[in-house]
Coordinates of C-alpha atoms and ligand atoms in Angstrom, one line a residue:
M1 CA -32.3 -15.1 -40.8
M2 CA -35.2 -12.8 -41.6
G3 CA -38.7 -14.3 -41.5
R4 CA -41.7 -13.0 -43.3
L5 CA -43.6 -12.8 -40.0
D6 CA -40.8 -11.1 -38.0
G7 CA -42.3 -8.6 -35.5
K8 CA -45.8 -10.0 -35.7
V9 CA -47.8 -11.4 -32.8
A10 CA -50.2 -14.3 -33.6
I11 CA -52.9 -15.9 -31.5
V12 CA -53.5 -19.5 -32.5
T13 CA -56.7 -20.9 -30.9
G14 CA -56.9 -24.7 -30.7
G15 CA -53.1 -24.6 -30.8
A16 CA -52.6 -27.6 -28.5
S17 CA -53.5 -30.1 -31.3
G18 CA -53.8 -30.9 -34.9
I19 CA -54.2 -28.0 -37.4
G20 CA -53.7 -25.4 -34.7
E21 CA -50.5 -27.1 -33.5
G22 CA -49.2 -27.2 -37.0
A23 CA -50.1 -23.5 -37.5
A24 CA -48.3 -22.5 -34.2
I25 CA -45.1 -24.2 -35.3
R26 CA -45.1 -22.8 -38.8
L27 CA -46.0 -19.2 -37.7
A28 CA -43.1 -19.3 -35.2
E29 CA -40.8 -20.7 -37.9
D30 CA -41.7 -17.7 -40.1
G31 CA -40.7 -15.3 -37.2
A32 CA -44.0 -14.6 -35.4
Q33 CA -44.3 -14.4 -31.6
V34 CA -47.0 -17.1 -31.1
V35 CA -49.6 -17.4 -28.4
V36 CA -50.8 -21.1 -28.2
A37 CA -54.3 -20.7 -26.8
D38 CA -56.4 -23.7 -25.9
R39 CA -58.8 -25.1 -23.4
N40 CA -56.2 -27.8 -22.9
L41 CA -53.5 -25.7 -21.2
E42 CA -51.1 -28.6 -20.6
G43 CA -51.2 -29.5 -24.3
A44 CA -50.8 -25.9 -25.3
E45 CA -47.8 -25.6 -23.0
A46 CA -46.2 -28.7 -24.5
V47 CA -46.5 -27.2 -28.0
A48 CA -45.1 -23.8 -26.8
R49 CA -42.2 -25.6 -25.2
R50 CA -41.4 -27.5 -28.4
I51 CA -41.5 -24.2 -30.3
G52 CA -39.2 -22.6 -27.8
G53 CA -38.6 -18.8 -27.1
K54 CA -41.0 -17.6 -29.8
A55 CA -44.1 -19.1 -28.1
F56 CA -46.1 -19.2 -24.9
A57 CA -49.3 -20.8 -23.9
L58 CA -52.5 -19.4 -22.5
G59 CA -55.6 -21.3 -21.4
F60 CA -59.0 -20.2 -22.5
D61 CA -62.5 -21.5 -23.3
A62 CA -63.7 -20.5 -26.8
E63 CA -67.3 -21.2 -25.6
D64 CA -67.0 -18.6 -22.9
I65 CA -67.2 -14.9 -23.9
E66 CA -65.3 -13.4 -21.0
S67 CA -62.5 -16.0 -21.3
T68 CA -62.1 -15.2 -25.0
Q69 CA -62.0 -11.4 -24.3
A70 CA -59.5 -11.9 -21.5
L71 CA -57.3 -13.9 -23.8
V72 CA -57.1 -11.1 -26.3
E73 CA -56.6 -8.4 -23.6
Q74 CA -53.8 -10.4 -22.0
V75 CA -52.0 -10.9 -25.3
V76 CA -52.2 -7.2 -26.1
E77 CA -50.9 -6.4 -22.6
E78 CA -48.0 -8.8 -22.7
C79 CA -47.0 -8.5 -26.4
G80 CA -48.2 -4.9 -27.1
R81 CA -50.2 -5.8 -30.3
I82 CA -52.0 -8.6 -32.1
D83 CA -51.4 -9.0 -35.9
V84 CA -52.8 -12.4 -36.5
L85 CA -55.8 -14.2 -35.1
N86 CA -56.0 -17.8 -36.3
N87 CA -59.3 -19.4 -35.1
N88 CA -59.1 -23.2 -35.0
A89 CA -60.9 -24.1 -31.8
A90 CA -64.1 -26.0 -32.6
W91 CA -66.3 -28.8 -31.7
T92 CA -64.3 -31.8 -32.9
S93 CA -63.7 -35.4 -31.7
D94 CA -63.3 -34.8 -28.0
N95 CA -66.7 -33.4 -27.5
I96 CA -68.8 -34.2 -30.5
G97 CA -69.7 -37.5 -28.8
G98 CA -71.9 -38.8 -31.6
L99 CA -74.5 -36.1 -30.8
D100 CA -74.3 -34.3 -34.2
R101 CA -76.3 -36.5 -36.6
D102 CA -79.0 -35.9 -39.2
L103 CA -81.9 -33.4 -38.7
L104 CA -84.3 -35.8 -37.0
N105 CA -81.7 -37.3 -34.7
T106 CA -80.0 -34.1 -33.5
T107 CA -81.3 -32.0 -30.6
P108 CA -81.7 -28.2 -30.5
E109 CA -79.3 -28.3 -27.5
T110 CA -76.6 -29.9 -29.7
F111 CA -77.3 -27.2 -32.3
D112 CA -76.9 -24.4 -29.8
K113 CA -73.6 -25.9 -28.4
A114 CA -72.2 -26.3 -31.9
W115 CA -73.2 -22.7 -32.7
H116 CA -71.5 -21.4 -29.5
I117 CA -68.2 -23.3 -30.0
N118 CA -67.9 -23.1 -33.8
V119 CA -69.4 -19.7 -34.7
R120 CA -70.0 -17.4 -31.7
S121 CA -66.5 -18.1 -30.5
I122 CA -65.1 -16.6 -33.7
F123 CA -67.5 -13.7 -33.6
V124 CA -66.4 -12.9 -30.0
A125 CA -62.7 -13.3 -30.7
C126 CA -62.9 -11.0 -33.8
K127 CA -64.9 -8.5 -31.8
A128 CA -62.2 -8.4 -29.2
A129 CA -59.2 -8.4 -31.6
V130 CA -60.4 -6.1 -34.4
P131 CA -60.3 -2.8 -32.4
H132 CA -56.6 -3.5 -31.6
M133 CA -55.9 -4.4 -35.2
I134 CA -57.5 -1.2 -36.4
A135 CA -55.7 0.9 -33.8
Q136 CA -52.3 -0.5 -34.8
G137 CA -52.9 -0.1 -38.6
G138 CA -54.1 -3.6 -39.6
G139 CA -54.1 -7.3 -39.0
S140 CA -55.0 -10.7 -40.5
I141 CA -57.7 -13.1 -39.3
V142 CA -57.6 -16.7 -40.6
N143 CA -60.6 -18.8 -39.7
M144 CA -60.7 -22.5 -39.9
A145 CA -63.9 -23.5 -41.7
S146 CA -64.3 -26.9 -43.4
V147 CA -65.2 -28.5 -46.8
A148 CA -68.3 -29.6 -44.7
G149 CA -69.4 -25.9 -44.8
V150 CA -70.1 -26.2 -48.6
R151 CA -70.5 -30.0 -49.2
G152 CA -73.1 -32.0 -47.3
G153 CA -73.2 -35.5 -46.1
S154 CA -75.7 -37.8 -44.4
G155 CA -74.9 -36.7 -40.9
A156 CA -73.0 -34.0 -38.9
M157 CA -75.8 -31.5 -39.5
C158 CA -74.6 -28.9 -37.0
Y159 CA -71.0 -29.1 -38.0
G160 CA -71.7 -28.4 -41.6
V161 CA -74.2 -25.6 -40.8
T162 CA -71.8 -23.9 -38.4
K163 CA -68.9 -24.1 -40.8
A164 CA -71.0 -22.5 -43.5
A165 CA -71.7 -19.7 -41.0
V166 CA -67.9 -19.3 -40.4
L167 CA -67.5 -18.7 -44.1
R168 CA -70.1 -15.9 -44.1
L169 CA -68.7 -14.4 -40.9
T170 CA -65.3 -14.3 -42.6
T171 CA -66.5 -12.4 -45.6
A172 CA -68.6 -10.0 -43.4
V173 CA -65.5 -9.0 -41.4
A174 CA -63.5 -8.7 -44.7
T175 CA -66.0 -6.3 -46.1
Q176 CA -66.5 -4.3 -43.0
Y177 CA -62.8 -3.8 -42.0
G178 CA -60.8 -4.2 -45.1
R179 CA -60.6 -0.4 -45.5
K180 CA -58.9 -0.4 -42.1
N181 CA -56.3 -2.9 -43.4
V182 CA -57.9 -5.8 -41.4
R183 CA -58.0 -8.8 -43.7
S184 CA -60.2 -11.8 -43.0
N185 CA -59.9 -15.1 -44.8
A186 CA -61.0 -18.7 -44.2
I187 CA -59.6 -22.1 -45.0
L188 CA -61.6 -25.1 -45.8
P189 CA -59.6 -28.1 -44.9
G190 CA -60.5 -31.5 -46.4
F191 CA -59.4 -34.6 -44.7
I192 CA -56.4 -33.6 -42.5
G193 CA -54.9 -36.5 -40.4
T194 CA -55.2 -34.9 -36.9
P195 CA -56.1 -36.5 -33.6
A196 CA -59.7 -35.3 -34.2
T197 CA -60.2 -36.9 -37.6
L198 CA -58.3 -40.1 -36.7
V199 CA -60.8 -40.7 -33.8
H200 CA -63.9 -39.4 -35.7
V201 CA -63.2 -41.1 -39.0
P202 CA -61.4 -44.4 -38.1
D203 CA -61.9 -45.8 -41.6
S204 CA -60.3 -42.9 -43.3
K205 CA -58.3 -45.2 -45.7
A206 CA -61.6 -45.9 -47.5
L207 CA -61.9 -42.2 -48.4
M208 CA -58.6 -42.0 -50.2
P209 CA -59.7 -43.3 -53.6
F210 CA -62.2 -40.4 -53.8
L211 CA -59.3 -37.9 -53.5
P212 CA -57.2 -36.8 -56.4
F213 CA -54.2 -37.2 -54.1
H214 CA -54.5 -40.6 -52.4
R215 CA -53.3 -39.4 -49.0
D216 CA -54.7 -37.4 -46.2
G217 CA -53.6 -33.8 -45.7
K218 CA -51.2 -32.9 -42.9
P219 CA -51.3 -30.0 -40.5
A220 CA -48.2 -28.7 -42.4
D221 CA -50.4 -28.4 -45.5
T222 CA -52.9 -26.1 -43.8
A223 CA -50.1 -24.3 -41.9
A224 CA -48.4 -23.2 -45.1
L225 CA -51.6 -21.3 -46.2
I226 CA -52.2 -19.9 -42.7
A227 CA -48.7 -18.5 -42.7
F228 CA -49.1 -17.0 -46.1
L229 CA -52.4 -15.4 -45.3
A230 CA -50.9 -14.0 -42.1
S231 CA -48.0 -12.4 -44.0
D232 CA -47.8 -9.1 -45.8
E233 CA -47.3 -11.1 -49.0
A234 CA -51.1 -11.7 -48.9
E235 CA -51.9 -8.0 -48.4
Y236 CA -54.4 -7.9 -51.3
I237 CA -56.1 -11.1 -50.4
N238 CA -59.2 -10.5 -48.3
G239 CA -62.6 -12.2 -47.9
Q240 CA -61.4 -15.5 -49.5
C241 CA -62.4 -19.0 -48.6
I242 CA -59.7 -21.3 -49.8
A243 CA -59.8 -25.1 -49.7
V244 CA -56.8 -27.2 -48.6
D245 CA -58.3 -30.5 -49.6
G246 CA -56.1 -32.2 -52.2
G247 CA -58.9 -31.5 -54.7
Y248 CA -61.7 -33.1 -52.8
L249 CA -64.2 -30.3 -53.6
A250 CA -63.2 -30.4 -57.3
G251 CA -64.8 -33.8 -57.8
D252 CA -64.8 -37.5 -57.3
A253 CA -61.4 -38.8 -58.4
R254 CA -62.2 -42.5 -58.7
P255 CA -61.3 -43.8 -62.2
S256 CA -64.3 -43.3 -64.5
R257 CA -66.0 -46.2 -66.4
L258 CA -64.5 -44.9 -69.6
E259 CA -61.0 -45.1 -68.3
M260 CA -61.6 -48.6 -66.9
D261 CA -62.9 -50.0 -70.2
Ligands
LIG1 N1 -58.8 -32.3 -39.3 C1 -59.6 -32.1 -40.3 O1 -59.6 -33.0 -41.2 C2 -60.4 -30.9 -40.4 C3 -61.2 -30.8 -41.6 C4 -62.0 -29.7 -41.7 C5 -62.0 -28.7 -40.7 N2 -61.2 -28.8 -39.6 C6 -61.3 -27.8 -38.6 O2 -59.9 -27.4 -38.2 C7 -59.9 -27.0 -36.8 C8 -59.0 -27.9 -36.0 O3 -59.3 -29.2 -36.1 P1 -58.3 -30.4 -35.7 O4 -58.6 -31.5 -36.6 O5 -57.0 -29.9 -35.6 O6 -58.9 -30.7 -34.2 P2 -58.2 -31.2 -32.9 O7 -59.3 -31.8 -32.0 O8 -57.0 -32.0 -33.1 O9 -57.8 -29.8 -32.2 C9 -58.8 -28.9 -31.8 C10 -58.2 -28.1 -30.6 O10 -59.2 -27.1 -30.2 C11 -59.2 -27.1 -28.8 N3 -60.6 -26.7 -28.4 C12 -61.8 -27.4 -28.6 N4 -62.8 -26.7 -28.0 C13 -62.2 -25.6 -27.4 C14 -62.8 -24.6 -26.6 N5 -64.1 -24.5 -26.3 N6 -61.9 -23.6 -26.1 C15 -60.6 -23.7 -26.4 N7 -60.0 -24.7 -27.1 C16 -60.8 -25.6 -27.6 C17 -59.0 -28.6 -28.4 O11 -58.5 -28.7 -27.0 C18 -57.9 -29.0 -29.4 O12 -56.6 -28.7 -28.9 C19 -61.4 -27.1 -36.4 O13 -62.0 -25.9 -36.6 C20 -62.0 -28.2 -37.3 O14 -63.4 -28.0 -37.4 C21 -60.5 -29.9 -39.4

């Protein structure tokens, strides 16, 4: 059966878990050769094994510039091209460790670390991949931002600020390389039930009444959009930041007083 991503090579960072894992599975289902790239090599290998022949795993550290460059070079060497770069690796549950709080209770060191993992990592990965995309006639970058990049809360200062920067990095690349057929789009997930959120937000059920859909999102929900943005069907979609949040950013969905009266 023909898939809409047949012949394409995709790197999925953070592919060992959660949103990245869902993306790797879906991109392969749609026909892409998928590189599951993660700091957790064992986890990445397990995901690649589950996908089967269409995937293989590579270890890398998104915080490390050389490691990220080496990842891209190895993929080009082994697969001959890179059509899709899906950046998911970020500072989530396993390393946030309660350090990212409000302005007065967060250190500059935490800010720097968040900046490196969440923003510089994508800057470096795009710098490494875009020349190959240009040389082969195009490509699609899909960055994982967050609703936290546009809507604030009482804590997670660094997370929100860095995710806002991911949105601007996305539009910058879209503007600069669109004419070379390199598209760059971002996704703003809302509450997606992944290992990260289940640890980080243990009382997630309490959030559900605020959402128009009274359920959390699934990695399959974000994966559907990643696969579409990766495909040629999205060839005129560039520089967009699209929420997959069940309507969270649209407003507070709890019944209004008027309805309750
Ligand atoms: N789950 C949500 O509700 C949600 C909401 C908004 C945004 N996001 C974003 O989606 C992305 C994925 O989140 P998730 O919930 O699937 O998280 P997760 O913790 O389940 O998965 C993150 C993966 O990234 C890998 N990773 C972390 N740091 C890395 C590094 N330095 N180098 C290489 N790999 C690294 C981890 O090993 C892990 O496999 C993140 O960018 C996150 O900020 C998630």
